[in-house]
Amino acid sequence: MRVLSKDFFNLRSLGPIIALLVVLVILPSIIPRFYIYILAVIFMTALLAMSLNMVVGHGGLFQFHHGAFYGVGAYTAALMLTKTSLPMWLGFVAGPFMAAFVGLLIGMFCVRLTKLYFGMLQISLGSLVWAIAFRWYSFTGGDDGIHGIPLPSLISSTKGAYYFGLILLILCVTVIYLIFKSPFGATLQAIRDNPERCEAIGINVRRHQLIAIVIATFFAGVAGVLFVVVEGSVFPDLLFWVFSLELFIMCLLGGWFTFAGPILGAAIMISLRTFVGIYTEYWTLILGIILILLIFFLPEGVWGYLLEKFGFQRKKLLEKEPDP
Amino acid sequence: MESGYTITFAALGSQFLVGLSRAMILFIVSSGMSLVLGVLRVPNVAHGSLYMIGAFAAFSISSLFGGGSTGFWLALVFAPLVVALISFVAERSLFRHLYEREHLMLLLFTFALMLILGDLVKMFWGADYRSIMAPEMFQGAVPIFGSPFPKYNLFLLGVGPLVAVLLWLFITKTKIGKISRAAAVDMEMVGAIGINVSWVFAFAFVLGCLLAGLGGALVSPTVSITLGMDHDIIMEAFLIVAIGGLGNMWGALVGSLIFGLTQSFGVLFWPQFAIVFPYAAVVIVLTWRPKGILKSVW
C-alpha cells in the first residue's frame, strides 16, 4: 500500500482545508485581476491533474494522453456554444459526456494492452484526435481554434470564472475523493499494486480499468469546459501530446501516490510557467531541467516528500517494483 | 472524386513509390527506436528531437561546405555522428544512473531530454525554415509509370534496404550485436556472465539515436527543416514499433511499409485527412493483434 493520505479529510486536516477555502473565497476582493485569472487557471489545471491522477496514481495506468480528453471536452462545449442555438448549460453538460465517450472509445483499445503498450497506443490515438482538430478548418477552426465564445454573463467576468472554477474544483475533488475511498477505488488500487492477483481472485481487471478511464476522462471534460469559461476560446494545443506529458509532470511534481499532490503540482507548475515565462522564451528548457531534477532528487514529489519528512507515514514511497 | 480527376494506374503506381520511399525514412528512424525499446525497454521520446537535430546538423554541415555535393555527403556522414555524440553524452552523464529505477523514470527522462533538446535547437538554429539541395546526381526526376518520380526518392529506396541489411548483419553477426540481443531478452543473465550491462545499454542507445540522426539527415533534402518536425516523426515511430512488435527490427520494417503506403494512398483519396488512414490501419492491426504483427522481443 503506497497511498499515504488515506485520510485526506480527517479531523486534523479539516481545519487547514476550511481555512484555505475561506482564504480562496475572500481573495478575489483583495488581489489584482491578473492574479485572479492565474488562480482560475490553477483551479482548472488542478482539476485536470486530479482526474489524471485517478488513473495514473490510483489506477497505475500509463495514461499518457489525458489532454486529448480535456480538449474534446473544451471543443465540444465551445462548438455547442458557438455553432448551435441550444441552451448554454447543455454545452457545458455535453463537454464532459463527450470527453467520457471518447475516453471509452480510446480506452477500449488501450486496456487490451498493458504498461508501455498502453501508453504508446494512447498517445497515438490521442494524437489522431489532435490532428482532426488541427486540420478540420471548417468545423474546428484548425490551428486558429475558436475565439470569442459567448458565455453567460454570470461567469464571463474573471471573478465569475474564478468562483465557477472554485466551486467545480471543490465539487469534483470531493467526488473523486469519494470514488477513491469507495470499494471501487480500493479495487482499482489493488489492481495497480498487483494485477495478477486481482485477476486470480476474480476481479475483472480490464473492466475496472476502463471504468476508471471513463470517469477520469469525464472529469477531464469538466476541466475542458472550465477552460472555455476561463479563456473564452479553444485551440488545438490543448490536445497536443506534449501538454499531456506536462500534466504527467504535474502529478509527479506534486506526488502521485498522495491524494492532493496533483493540486499542488498544478499550482507550482502554473505559477512557474507564468512567472518564469515573463523572463525567458525558453520555458520548455526550464521544464526539462525541472523534470530531470525531480527524477533524480524528488521522485515521490513535493507533497509526498513533505508527508514523508514530517512523519505521517515512514514507508518508502517509490520502491522498485518487483518484476512480474 | 470531387475534383473530377480519376485515379489512374499511373497515379497509383507513383504514389506507391512515394509511399515506399517515405517508408524507408520511417524504417530507419523507427528501427532506431525499436532497438532502444528492445534493449532498454524504454520508448525514447527524444528520438524525434534527435531526428530533428540530424536534419539541422545536416543543414549546417552542408552549408559549411558550400551546399554542393561534397557538403551533402559529408552531412550524411557527420550529422548522424553529431547526434550520436549528443546522445552518448546524455546517456553517460545522466541516463545511466536511472537504469536501476522504475521504467517510468527512464521514460520521463527521455521526455525531459526532448524538452531540452527542442529548446536548444531553437537557440542554435532559430525558428526559420531551412532547406538543403540534393546533390546534382539526384536532382530532377525520372519518368516511372508515366509520371515523374524524384531521383532522390530512388536513392532513398536504395538506402533503406542497405541500412536494413547492415543493421541485420550487425546485430546477428557481430559480438556486440549478439550481446545486445541477449540483453534484450534477459538483462540479468547477461550481467551474471560478466558483461557490463550499462555499456551494452549505452551502445544500444547511441546506435538507436544514430539511426534517428541518419533518418533526419536523409530526409533533409526532401522537406523543409524546421522546429516541430520532431513531433510528427515521434508519433509515427511510436505507432510503427507498436504495430510491428516492440523491439523487433523486422517489425519496424513491416510497420513502416504499412504506415508509409497507407499515408501515400490516403493522400490520393482524401488529401486533407490523409493522416487518418495510417491511424486507421494501426487500429485495425492492433485490434487483430494487440501485441503487433511480429513477435515482440520481450
XYZ file of C-alpha atoms in Angstrom:
622
model
C 0.000 0.000 0.000
C 1.677 3.128 -1.156
C -1.069 5.658 -0.809
C -0.210 7.978 2.013
C -3.181 10.141 2.680
C -5.826 7.529 3.225
C -7.473 10.095 5.444
C -7.124 13.262 3.485
C -10.313 14.571 5.052
C -9.632 13.604 8.634
C -10.167 15.828 11.643
C -6.609 17.065 11.633
C -6.703 18.208 8.026
C -10.218 19.642 8.215
C -9.085 22.871 9.883
C -6.435 23.823 7.299
C -8.751 22.878 4.428
C -11.557 25.106 5.692
C -9.083 27.916 6.341
C -7.728 27.574 2.802
C -11.234 27.658 1.351
C -12.140 30.790 3.329
C -8.980 32.470 2.051
C -9.783 31.447 -1.530
C -13.310 32.824 -1.248
C -12.135 36.175 0.119
C -9.018 36.514 -2.063
C -10.587 37.907 -5.271
C -11.712 41.062 -3.487
C -8.126 41.816 -2.447
C -5.761 40.770 -5.242
C -5.473 42.305 -8.745
C -7.340 40.857 -11.690
C -4.307 39.159 -13.222
C -3.778 37.020 -10.123
C -7.438 36.094 -10.007
C -7.068 34.847 -13.556
C -3.919 32.849 -12.688
C -5.725 31.261 -9.763
C -8.641 30.349 -12.023
C -6.166 28.682 -14.410
C -4.677 26.830 -11.450
C -8.129 25.562 -10.397
C -8.762 24.277 -13.891
C -5.362 22.634 -14.226
C -5.574 21.192 -10.730
C -8.876 19.548 -11.599
C -7.316 18.142 -14.740
C -4.285 16.836 -12.876
C -6.544 15.294 -10.217
C -8.530 13.494 -12.891
C -5.315 12.252 -14.492
C -4.047 11.028 -11.162
C -7.186 8.920 -10.753
C -5.890 6.626 -13.450
C -2.160 7.173 -13.067
C -1.669 7.329 -9.318
C -4.648 5.298 -8.132
C -5.015 3.054 -11.148
C -1.404 2.562 -12.188
C -2.239 3.061 -15.874
C 0.076 4.926 -18.199
C -2.478 7.484 -19.287
C -0.079 9.443 -21.469
C -2.571 11.458 -23.464
C -5.029 12.808 -20.973
C -5.019 16.196 -22.660
C -6.894 14.762 -25.628
C -9.994 14.235 -23.498
C -9.654 17.645 -21.919
C -9.516 19.115 -25.393
C -12.532 17.117 -26.523
C -14.493 18.474 -23.560
C -13.426 22.028 -24.316
C -14.086 21.757 -28.056
C -17.489 20.156 -27.528
C -18.569 22.954 -25.216
C -17.094 25.632 -27.473
C -18.696 24.234 -30.625
C -22.087 23.906 -28.982
C -21.915 27.459 -27.666
C -20.870 28.999 -30.965
C -22.489 26.842 -33.644
C -25.807 25.880 -32.115
C -28.571 27.852 -30.506
C -29.179 25.210 -27.871
C -29.295 26.422 -24.274
C -25.853 27.191 -22.898
C -25.956 24.786 -19.999
C -26.402 21.964 -22.491
C -22.975 22.726 -23.966
C -21.462 22.692 -20.506
C -23.018 19.324 -19.773
C -22.217 17.860 -23.191
C -18.475 18.584 -22.861
C -17.753 16.107 -20.068
C -20.026 13.446 -21.560
C -18.371 13.725 -24.953
C -14.949 13.510 -23.292
C -16.050 10.397 -21.424
C -17.372 8.897 -24.646
C -14.077 9.462 -26.455
C -12.360 8.134 -23.346
C -14.446 4.986 -23.633
C -13.634 4.566 -27.330
C -9.887 5.057 -26.946
C -9.827 3.251 -23.625
C -11.419 0.163 -25.160
C -8.407 -0.241 -27.399
C -5.874 0.725 -24.781
C -6.952 -1.546 -21.904
C -6.312 -4.550 -24.112
C -2.644 -3.689 -23.693
C -0.520 -3.104 -20.637
C 2.016 -0.592 -19.379
C 4.078 0.955 -22.156
C 1.988 -0.513 -24.960
C -0.995 1.101 -23.328
C 0.726 4.458 -23.085
C 2.071 4.466 -26.617
C -1.223 3.467 -28.149
C -2.978 6.147 -26.182
C -0.526 8.837 -27.248
C -1.055 7.786 -30.833
C -4.840 7.636 -30.759
C -4.988 10.893 -28.829
C -2.793 12.478 -31.464
C -5.303 11.436 -34.067
C -7.902 13.492 -32.188
C -5.426 16.366 -32.170
C -4.789 16.007 -35.898
C -8.503 16.172 -36.614
C -8.958 19.301 -34.506
C -5.858 20.790 -36.119
C -6.849 20.191 -39.724
C -10.618 20.380 -39.875
C -10.734 24.104 -40.598
C -14.395 24.334 -41.487
C -15.525 22.732 -38.236
C -12.941 23.300 -35.500
C -11.219 26.358 -36.914
C -7.985 24.433 -37.480
C -4.873 25.789 -35.803
C -6.594 29.131 -35.105
C -9.095 27.470 -32.818
C -12.346 29.160 -31.802
C -12.352 32.578 -30.211
C -14.881 34.880 -28.664
C -17.107 32.139 -27.322
C -20.300 33.663 -25.898
C -20.654 32.964 -22.183
C -23.437 33.592 -19.667
C -22.877 36.981 -18.040
C -22.665 35.417 -14.576
C -19.377 33.669 -15.348
C -17.960 35.737 -18.176
C -16.013 38.081 -15.890
C -12.692 36.962 -14.419
C -14.206 36.895 -10.949
C -17.184 34.907 -12.165
C -14.884 32.388 -13.823
C -12.844 32.219 -10.629
C -15.798 31.303 -8.445
C -17.197 28.955 -11.055
C -13.827 27.199 -11.183
C -13.504 27.078 -7.418
C -16.958 25.543 -6.990
C -16.363 22.992 -9.736
C -12.965 22.094 -8.298
C -14.389 21.560 -4.796
C -17.296 19.505 -6.140
C -15.159 17.342 -8.382
C -12.382 16.789 -5.858
C -14.993 15.710 -3.325
C -16.474 13.253 -5.815
C -13.001 11.986 -6.787
C -12.250 11.522 -3.109
C -15.464 9.575 -2.558
C -14.596 7.341 -5.522
C -11.076 6.955 -4.192
C -12.439 5.785 -0.842
C -15.179 3.601 -2.309
C -14.877 -0.162 -2.835
C -14.289 0.613 -6.497
C -11.363 2.865 -5.623
C -9.921 0.252 -3.325
C -10.201 -2.372 -6.061
C -8.524 -0.040 -8.504
C -5.583 0.481 -6.176
C -5.370 -3.240 -5.577
C -5.188 -3.755 -9.342
C -2.416 -1.195 -9.541
C -0.404 -2.963 -6.870
C -0.940 -6.491 -8.113
C -2.971 -7.058 -11.270
C -2.204 -10.776 -11.482
C -3.512 -11.483 -8.019
C -6.630 -9.400 -8.614
C -7.298 -11.318 -11.790
C -6.825 -14.574 -9.879
C -9.410 -13.704 -7.224
C -11.986 -12.953 -9.880
C -11.795 -9.213 -10.413
C -12.387 -8.105 -13.976
C -9.218 -6.045 -14.274
C -9.861 -4.641 -17.748
C -13.392 -3.553 -16.910
C -12.282 -1.767 -13.759
C -9.535 -0.004 -15.658
C -11.909 1.010 -18.401
C -14.440 2.386 -15.914
C -11.649 4.337 -14.228
C -10.619 5.787 -17.584
C -14.184 6.799 -18.402
C -14.629 8.505 -15.017
C -11.273 10.260 -15.287
C -11.940 11.442 -18.825
C -15.323 12.741 -17.677
C -13.555 14.966 -15.153
C -11.034 15.938 -17.815
C -14.035 17.094 -19.841
C -15.232 19.151 -16.869
C -11.798 20.781 -16.787
C -12.146 21.394 -20.528
C -15.458 23.207 -20.004
C -13.769 25.223 -17.293
C -11.071 26.160 -19.795
C -13.724 27.548 -22.109
C -15.146 29.587 -19.251
C -11.776 30.924 -18.113
C -10.258 31.663 -21.522
C -13.299 32.184 -23.730
C -11.511 30.338 -26.522
C -10.166 26.934 -27.534
C -7.207 25.910 -29.688
C -5.619 22.614 -30.724
C -2.653 22.973 -28.342
C -4.987 21.698 -25.631
C -4.908 18.280 -27.255
C -1.225 18.259 -28.030
C 0.620 15.321 -26.508
C 3.396 17.471 -25.049
C 0.820 19.174 -22.864
C -0.376 15.769 -21.708
C 3.114 14.831 -20.651
C 3.316 18.174 -18.864
C 0.250 17.130 -16.897
C 2.044 13.937 -16.080
C 4.906 16.007 -14.681
C 2.424 17.956 -12.536
C 1.275 14.717 -10.931
C 4.876 13.678 -10.434
C 5.835 17.081 -9.054
C 3.028 17.090 -6.529
C 3.377 13.427 -5.674
C 1.194 10.892 -7.376
C 0.850 8.454 -4.538
C -0.758 11.161 -2.483
C -4.328 12.282 -2.889
C -3.844 16.047 -3.048
C -0.403 16.058 -4.656
C -1.588 16.856 -8.199
C -3.313 20.034 -6.967
C -0.031 21.203 -5.502
C 1.849 20.122 -8.629
C -0.516 22.063 -10.873
C -0.251 25.139 -8.669
C 3.547 25.062 -8.688
C 3.741 24.424 -12.416
C 1.286 27.138 -13.452
C 2.962 29.674 -11.155
C 6.382 28.794 -12.520
C 5.224 28.969 -16.107
C 3.582 32.329 -15.528
C 6.430 33.991 -13.707
C 9.391 32.314 -15.406
C 7.719 32.805 -18.774
C 7.973 36.572 -18.260
C 11.749 36.409 -18.232
C 12.525 33.801 -20.867
C 11.131 32.333 -24.038
C 12.814 29.035 -23.239
C 10.204 27.731 -20.845
C 10.364 24.152 -22.115
C 14.112 24.084 -21.467
C 13.448 25.016 -17.857
C 10.637 22.497 -17.660
C 13.019 19.810 -18.885
C 15.588 20.727 -16.270
C 12.922 20.721 -13.539
C 11.839 17.280 -14.658
C 15.393 15.919 -14.526
C 15.873 17.378 -11.058
C 12.597 15.783 -9.961
C 13.548 12.383 -11.348
C 16.885 12.424 -9.596
C 16.135 14.137 -6.327
C 12.412 14.119 -5.594
C 10.779 11.082 -7.223
C 7.952 10.963 -4.701
C 7.007 14.582 -5.387
C 6.784 17.648 -3.168
C 3.688 16.583 -1.251
C 4.960 13.039 -0.893
C 8.298 14.368 0.348
C 6.619 16.614 2.902
C 4.388 13.818 4.131
C 7.348 11.530 4.481
C 9.552 14.163 6.054
C 7.041 15.110 8.682
C 6.286 11.580 9.627
C 2.726 10.897 8.502
C 3.954 7.599 7.268
C 7.523 6.480 7.183
C 7.210 3.901 4.475
C 9.481 4.372 1.492
C 7.312 5.500 -1.364
C 8.888 4.540 -4.600
C 10.306 1.132 -4.170
C 11.450 -0.574 -7.296
C 8.579 -2.740 -8.372
C 9.263 -6.445 -8.299
C 9.416 -7.977 -11.731
C 6.229 -9.842 -12.534
C -13.615 12.106 -56.770
C -14.944 15.598 -56.257
C -12.064 17.254 -58.031
C -13.073 15.412 -61.149
C -9.894 13.504 -61.839
C -9.883 9.758 -61.935
C -7.368 7.655 -60.114
C -5.282 6.116 -62.824
C -2.907 3.236 -62.648
C -0.041 5.689 -63.150
C -1.127 7.755 -60.162
C -1.408 4.650 -58.023
C 1.993 3.453 -59.161
C 3.750 6.705 -58.434
C 2.008 7.043 -55.068
C 3.174 3.527 -54.317
C 6.781 4.565 -54.923
C 6.341 7.765 -52.921
C 4.947 5.719 -50.056
C 7.765 3.241 -50.351
C 10.460 5.915 -50.169
C 8.672 7.507 -47.221
C 8.609 4.082 -45.589
C 12.390 3.876 -45.924
C 12.875 7.028 -43.853
C 10.306 5.797 -41.355
C 12.082 2.461 -41.159
C 15.482 3.998 -40.468
C 14.080 6.164 -37.698
C 11.778 3.574 -36.158
C 14.358 0.782 -36.286
C 16.477 3.001 -34.047
C 13.589 3.463 -31.689
C 12.857 -0.237 -31.821
C 16.439 -1.048 -30.913
C 16.351 1.202 -27.848
C 12.942 -0.180 -26.930
C 14.131 -3.731 -27.309
C 17.266 -3.427 -25.224
C 16.439 -0.702 -22.707
C 12.678 -1.283 -22.772
C 12.005 2.423 -22.920
C 10.325 4.331 -25.721
C 12.754 7.140 -26.364
C 10.543 10.219 -26.527
C 13.580 12.293 -27.511
C 14.006 10.195 -30.649
C 12.135 12.732 -32.758
C 14.259 15.560 -31.399
C 17.393 13.690 -32.365
C 15.952 13.220 -35.833
C 15.351 16.954 -35.980
C 18.890 17.642 -34.805
C 20.128 15.277 -37.507
C 18.345 17.365 -40.121
C 19.560 20.690 -38.721
C 23.112 19.391 -38.362
C 22.966 18.184 -41.956
C 21.931 21.698 -42.963
C 24.810 23.302 -41.060
C 27.422 20.852 -42.295
C 26.273 21.054 -45.880
C 26.220 24.867 -45.874
C 29.660 24.862 -44.254
C 30.933 23.160 -47.403
C 29.107 25.395 -49.808
C 25.919 23.369 -50.121
C 27.181 21.246 -53.013
C 27.539 17.508 -53.442
C 30.539 17.249 -51.125
C 28.609 19.096 -48.463
C 25.692 16.705 -48.808
C 27.786 13.564 -48.492
C 29.744 14.949 -45.570
C 26.478 15.937 -43.923
C 25.151 12.442 -44.429
C 28.169 11.011 -42.599
C 28.728 13.588 -39.879
C 25.197 14.668 -38.944
C 24.366 11.207 -37.511
C 27.695 11.261 -35.673
C 26.846 14.609 -34.101
C 23.549 13.118 -32.938
C 25.326 10.031 -31.633
C 27.725 12.229 -29.688
C 24.865 14.181 -28.095
C 23.078 11.011 -27.093
C 26.309 9.491 -25.774
C 26.906 12.480 -23.526
C 23.316 12.458 -22.280
C 23.448 8.726 -21.641
C 26.774 8.617 -19.796
C 26.227 11.765 -17.769
C 22.655 11.266 -16.590
C 20.622 8.488 -18.157
C 22.769 5.577 -16.965
C 22.133 6.441 -13.335
C 18.477 5.604 -13.836
C 18.816 2.031 -15.069
C 18.070 0.642 -11.634
C 14.945 2.757 -11.279
C 11.372 2.318 -12.470
C 10.905 2.310 -16.215
C 8.609 5.270 -15.985
C 11.516 7.360 -14.734
C 13.563 6.385 -17.782
C 10.678 7.394 -19.990
C 10.241 10.705 -18.225
C 13.952 11.330 -18.561
C 13.745 10.943 -22.321
C 10.810 13.343 -22.229
C 12.927 15.862 -20.331
C 15.630 15.356 -22.927
C 13.097 16.091 -25.657
C 12.049 19.338 -23.998
C 15.645 20.443 -23.502
C 16.852 19.471 -26.981
C 13.848 21.149 -28.584
C 14.721 24.473 -26.977
C 18.428 24.071 -27.660
C 17.642 23.645 -31.351
C 15.587 26.826 -31.142
C 18.579 28.613 -29.552
C 21.121 27.364 -32.094
C 19.189 27.388 -35.335
C 16.237 29.648 -34.649
C 12.694 29.182 -35.854
C 13.380 29.755 -39.561
C 12.705 27.259 -42.300
C 15.847 25.715 -43.755
C 16.448 23.523 -46.752
C 19.212 21.527 -48.379
C 19.713 20.761 -52.042
C 20.176 17.144 -53.006
C 23.486 16.517 -54.795
C 23.342 17.079 -58.529
C 23.240 13.416 -59.452
C 19.964 13.066 -57.511
C 18.290 16.248 -58.684
C 15.415 16.185 -61.088
C 13.084 13.345 -61.825
C 12.828 10.255 -63.979
C 9.579 9.106 -65.575
C 8.195 5.968 -63.964
C 4.658 4.718 -64.707
C 4.342 7.725 -66.979
C 4.730 10.291 -64.203
C 7.890 11.987 -62.982
C 9.476 10.464 -59.903
C 12.210 12.348 -57.990
C 15.625 10.761 -58.355
C 16.378 11.434 -54.726
C 13.494 9.169 -53.699
C 15.048 6.420 -55.802
C 18.223 6.955 -53.797
C 16.175 6.556 -50.597
C 14.713 3.324 -51.967
C 18.271 2.047 -52.211
C 19.459 3.335 -48.842
C 16.587 1.829 -46.852
C 17.293 -1.832 -47.681
C 21.022 -1.164 -47.323
C 20.551 0.092 -43.774
C 18.246 -2.850 -43.032
C 20.837 -5.362 -44.230
C 23.707 -3.640 -42.414
C 21.695 -3.473 -39.219
C 20.736 -7.110 -39.556
C 24.339 -8.167 -40.131
C 25.412 -6.028 -37.241
C 23.026 -7.427 -34.647
C 23.246 -11.043 -35.787
C 26.902 -11.413 -36.769
C 28.933 -9.154 -34.514
C 29.626 -9.921 -30.880
C 28.310 -6.647 -29.518
C 25.157 -7.083 -31.585
C 24.609 -10.551 -30.173
C 25.163 -9.267 -26.647
C 22.595 -6.519 -27.253
C 20.048 -9.061 -28.373
C 20.790 -11.204 -25.362
C 20.393 -8.185 -23.096
C 17.029 -7.505 -24.673
C 15.837 -10.975 -23.690
C 17.454 -11.385 -20.294
C 19.439 -8.496 -18.957
C 20.232 -10.092 -15.602
C 21.699 -13.188 -17.194
C 23.930 -11.060 -19.395
C 25.114 -9.224 -16.312
C 25.651 -12.512 -14.475
C 28.110 -13.818 -17.030
C 30.300 -10.801 -16.510
C 29.267 -8.394 -19.231
C 28.942 -4.749 -18.308
C 25.243 -4.230 -18.988
C 25.487 -0.491 -18.582
C 27.802 -0.255 -21.587
C 25.587 -2.560 -23.629
C 22.724 -0.186 -22.896
C 24.873 2.783 -23.822
C 25.798 1.112 -27.087
C 22.192 0.307 -27.989
C 21.005 3.764 -27.019
C 23.672 5.550 -29.037
C 23.199 3.295 -32.062
C 19.442 3.868 -31.917
C 19.933 7.621 -31.726
C 22.441 7.497 -34.566
C 19.746 5.949 -36.724
C 17.417 8.806 -35.782
C 20.104 11.251 -36.860
C 20.675 9.371 -40.088
C 16.955 9.493 -40.805
C 16.967 13.232 -40.176
C 19.962 13.777 -42.455
C 18.435 11.628 -45.198
C 15.081 13.353 -45.094
C 16.567 16.857 -45.093
C 16.678 17.413 -48.896
C 13.021 16.432 -49.279
C 11.387 18.562 -46.578
C 11.773 21.999 -45.080
C 13.815 21.674 -41.929
C 12.008 23.359 -39.077
C 11.121 23.238 -35.424
C 8.233 20.886 -34.850
C 9.392 18.249 -37.311
C 10.189 16.147 -34.249
C 6.558 15.780 -33.222
C 5.242 14.133 -36.362
C 8.026 11.617 -36.635
C 7.893 10.571 -32.995
C 4.198 9.750 -33.280
C 4.802 7.778 -36.443
C 7.731 5.926 -34.917
C 5.669 5.069 -31.827
C 2.912 3.644 -33.958
C 5.265 1.765 -36.232
C 7.050 -0.029 -33.431
C 3.719 -0.709 -31.738
C 2.206 -2.386 -34.793
C 5.441 -4.114 -35.743
C 6.054 -5.671 -32.342
C 8.106 -3.787 -29.770
C 11.833 -4.162 -30.251
C 11.542 -6.236 -33.405
C 13.595 -4.756 -36.228
C 11.711 -6.542 -38.992
C 8.510 -5.461 -37.294
C 9.718 -1.891 -37.707
C 10.150 -2.578 -41.415
C 6.666 -4.050 -41.774
C 5.186 -1.234 -39.726
C 6.975 1.382 -41.808
C 5.684 -0.109 -45.022
C 2.116 -0.192 -43.717
C 2.418 3.341 -42.475
C 4.147 4.833 -45.495
C 1.860 3.182 -48.022
C -1.439 3.923 -46.269
C -0.291 7.502 -45.922
C 0.611 7.972 -49.573
C -2.518 6.246 -50.866
C -4.539 8.248 -48.365
C -3.302 11.438 -49.992
C -4.789 10.193 -53.226
C -8.225 9.515 -51.795
C -8.729 12.175 -49.148
C -5.908 14.749 -49.159
C -6.985 16.828 -46.183
C -7.273 13.862 -43.840
C -4.635 11.567 -45.300
C -3.316 11.227 -41.766
C -6.438 9.281 -40.805
C -5.536 6.292 -42.988
C -2.350 5.158 -41.256
C -4.051 5.574 -37.893
C -6.988 3.525 -39.088
C -4.528 0.855 -40.240
C -2.942 0.906 -36.808
C -6.285 0.467 -35.082
C -7.138 -2.445 -37.342
C -3.765 -4.113 -36.810
C -3.873 -3.685 -33.066
C -7.421 -4.974 -32.844
C -6.344 -8.007 -34.774
C -3.005 -8.455 -32.992
C -2.720 -6.365 -29.822
C 0.999 -7.080 -29.487
C 1.928 -6.185 -33.022
C 2.310 -8.186 -36.206
C 5.657 -9.781 -35.464
C 6.822 -11.158 -32.181
C 7.896 -8.616 -29.629
C 11.332 -9.318 -28.177
C 10.044 -9.015 -24.631
